[in-house]
């Protein structure tokens, strides 16, 4: 799989912030994904700070039935320090290597993280979407920025996630009575469509099936490397 927009790896947090602010203008917030989404790739990483290793996983599923189309893992050294708001620069290098190894280009990317719900409106989902040119969605388990009301207790209930008066995402209940997820646009998809696709990927569990499988695969790859 080709990477559309490459950039140099930053050596300082200031350089990383500059890259985010430059690429942010390339984010598209309207639906430009296929009318019928068939394949979705889940992206996740696992860390071992003691050894300095990071494992990245990309798992492509058919959205109907969740058949695994293909999966790839990459284990490498952590190449960027821990900096809130700059996680993408730790996670993106191995994730992009895993994506490059895919034989098929998916219709949609689902990231375990945030998109517009980020202090500079350019979280991991925006970053990976812009550099690959693919529609992408961020799905976070916890809030990073913003405020919100509690959504209803029923599956599918949602409330807007607001930051400085901007709608940066949605707080979405994916199963009756469970904690909601934080869904935000990454690239080339609307928030309504992003929530619709996340619900399709959560028929029985709180997290999307893509995230569940990518998380497991990344942890297994890291364990094997150790």
XYZ file of C-alpha atoms in Angstrom:
226
model
C 0.000 0.000 0.000
C 1.374 3.404 -0.949
C 1.795 6.351 1.406
C 0.524 9.564 -0.174
C 2.124 12.313 1.949
C 5.466 11.556 3.550
C 7.357 13.864 5.896
C 10.646 13.763 7.785
C 10.687 12.406 11.301
C 10.915 15.267 13.789
C 13.810 15.399 16.235
C 12.135 17.739 18.748
C 8.607 18.333 20.044
C 8.669 21.779 18.436
C 9.336 20.240 15.006
C 6.536 17.724 15.585
C 4.057 20.477 16.448
C 5.082 22.315 13.298
C 4.333 19.215 11.206
C 0.908 18.862 12.825
C 0.052 22.499 12.165
C 1.161 22.215 8.532
C -0.679 18.979 7.766
C -3.825 19.999 9.646
C -4.938 22.104 6.681
C -5.061 18.944 4.528
C -7.767 17.260 6.637
C -11.070 16.793 4.777
C -14.179 16.659 6.952
C -16.720 15.563 4.327
C -17.560 12.039 3.210
C -15.165 10.936 0.493
C -15.202 7.249 1.379
C -16.904 4.616 -0.802
C -20.696 4.670 -0.657
C -20.576 1.049 0.493
C -17.724 0.337 2.896
C -16.631 -3.283 2.502
C -13.239 -3.522 4.218
C -11.968 -1.767 7.336
C -8.438 -1.838 8.745
C -7.943 -1.529 12.485
C -4.721 0.012 13.798
C -3.259 -0.359 17.278
C 0.082 -0.506 19.067
C 1.556 -2.092 22.179
C 4.522 -0.686 24.125
C 7.239 -2.087 26.327
C 8.932 0.978 27.787
C 11.598 -1.054 29.611
C 12.963 -2.534 26.388
C 12.103 0.495 24.254
C 10.050 -1.623 21.838
C 6.762 -0.826 20.138
C 4.628 -3.307 18.194
C 2.175 -2.050 15.585
C -0.667 -4.065 14.077
C -2.880 -3.537 11.040
C -5.834 -5.919 10.662
C -8.198 -5.706 7.692
C -11.694 -7.135 8.145
C -14.750 -7.401 5.961
C -17.290 -5.251 7.755
C -20.014 -7.858 7.184
C -19.110 -10.949 9.175
C -15.673 -9.676 10.259
C -13.722 -12.162 8.158
C -10.011 -11.367 8.374
C -8.744 -10.326 4.934
C -5.144 -9.841 6.019
C -3.055 -8.769 8.978
C 0.444 -7.369 9.447
C 2.652 -6.556 12.435
C 5.851 -4.558 12.812
C 8.077 -4.404 15.906
C 10.579 -1.561 16.160
C 12.335 0.766 18.582
C 10.404 3.681 20.051
C 11.786 6.661 18.133
C 10.094 9.635 19.803
C 9.752 10.615 23.481
C 6.514 10.521 25.450
C 4.798 13.866 24.828
C 1.037 14.401 25.343
C -0.526 15.459 22.054
C 2.356 14.014 20.037
C 1.667 10.276 20.380
C 1.351 9.964 16.614
C 5.080 10.508 16.218
C 5.746 7.447 18.385
C 3.082 5.273 16.806
C 2.993 6.362 13.174
C 6.366 4.980 11.947
C 5.622 1.300 12.756
C 1.928 1.700 11.866
C 2.847 3.018 8.421
C 5.279 0.126 7.949
C 2.446 -2.283 8.784
C 0.124 -0.497 6.340
C 2.759 -0.555 3.585
C 2.903 -4.328 3.954
C -0.819 -4.748 3.213
C -1.698 -6.217 -0.167
C -5.164 -4.635 -0.263
C -6.174 -0.993 0.208
C -9.069 -0.813 2.707
C -12.085 1.460 2.435
C -11.648 2.853 5.948
C -9.060 3.037 8.757
C -10.069 2.816 12.425
C -7.456 4.079 14.900
C -7.300 3.396 18.610
C -6.976 7.088 19.418
C -8.355 10.456 18.425
C -8.749 12.564 15.305
C -10.096 16.112 15.586
C -10.535 15.605 19.340
C -6.995 16.874 19.890
C -5.573 20.195 21.165
C -4.352 21.084 17.659
C -7.217 19.257 15.882
C -4.727 16.769 14.454
C -4.630 13.518 16.379
C -3.411 10.128 15.177
C -6.499 9.414 13.048
C -6.088 12.713 11.173
C -2.372 12.108 10.725
C -2.670 8.570 9.373
C -5.572 9.609 7.156
C -3.686 12.503 5.577
C -0.460 10.577 4.940
C -2.284 7.577 3.436
C -5.031 9.533 1.693
C -7.624 7.145 3.166
C -10.803 7.835 5.157
C -10.039 7.432 8.843
C -11.791 7.558 12.205
C -10.431 7.884 15.721
C -12.068 5.853 18.475
C -10.793 6.585 21.962
C -11.643 4.779 25.173
C -11.045 7.909 27.255
C -11.502 11.642 26.687
C -8.459 13.673 25.663
C -9.996 17.137 25.200
C -13.414 18.730 25.496
C -16.563 18.487 27.548
C -19.833 16.655 27.050
C -23.114 15.605 28.543
C -23.683 11.950 29.311
C -25.380 10.146 26.419
C -28.444 7.990 26.988
C -27.905 4.482 28.313
C -29.110 2.754 25.125
C -26.832 1.537 22.329
C -26.517 4.214 19.666
C -27.120 7.147 22.010
C -24.647 9.982 21.541
C -23.870 13.531 22.593
C -21.475 16.048 21.031
C -17.940 16.409 22.338
C -17.227 20.163 22.545
C -13.879 21.921 22.880
C -13.692 25.726 22.912
C -17.150 25.810 21.347
C -16.200 23.470 18.477
C -17.773 20.051 17.929
C -14.672 17.845 17.798
C -16.367 14.471 18.102
C -19.189 12.434 19.558
C -19.565 10.496 22.789
C -21.139 7.276 21.552
C -22.740 4.453 23.533
C -21.940 1.259 21.635
C -23.686 -1.180 23.996
C -26.543 -0.768 26.435
C -25.284 0.415 29.814
C -21.538 0.337 29.061
C -19.119 3.260 29.100
C -19.284 5.292 25.882
C -16.484 5.704 23.345
C -15.078 8.949 21.980
C -15.461 9.039 18.202
C -13.813 11.760 16.138
C -13.254 12.347 12.460
C -9.804 11.660 11.092
C -10.027 12.318 7.355
C -12.499 12.104 4.442
C -15.523 11.118 6.526
C -18.319 12.975 8.318
C -18.961 12.579 12.022
C -22.405 11.053 11.379
C -20.921 8.441 9.065
C -18.035 7.785 11.461
C -20.495 7.010 14.276
C -22.552 4.826 11.943
C -19.505 2.758 10.948
C -18.297 2.421 14.543
C -21.691 1.060 15.586
C -21.533 -1.461 12.728
C -18.182 -2.608 14.091
C -19.523 -3.012 17.647
C -22.284 -5.644 17.378
C -21.505 -7.305 20.707
C -18.704 -5.491 22.511
C -17.894 -1.950 23.613
C -14.906 -1.553 21.300
C -14.909 -2.000 17.508
C -13.986 -5.482 16.343
C -11.110 -3.925 14.378
C -9.614 -2.486 17.577
C -10.140 -5.692 19.512
C -8.296 -7.754 16.922
C -5.518 -5.207 16.306
C -4.931 -4.845 20.052
C -4.598 -8.602 20.474
C -2.290 -8.919 17.486
C -0.008 -6.077 18.635
C 0.263 -7.533 22.139
C 1.095 -10.979 20.769
C 3.756 -9.550 18.442
C 5.349 -7.605 21.298
C 5.305 -10.638 23.572
C 6.987 -12.748 20.900
C 9.641 -10.078 20.330
C 10.413 -9.959 24.029
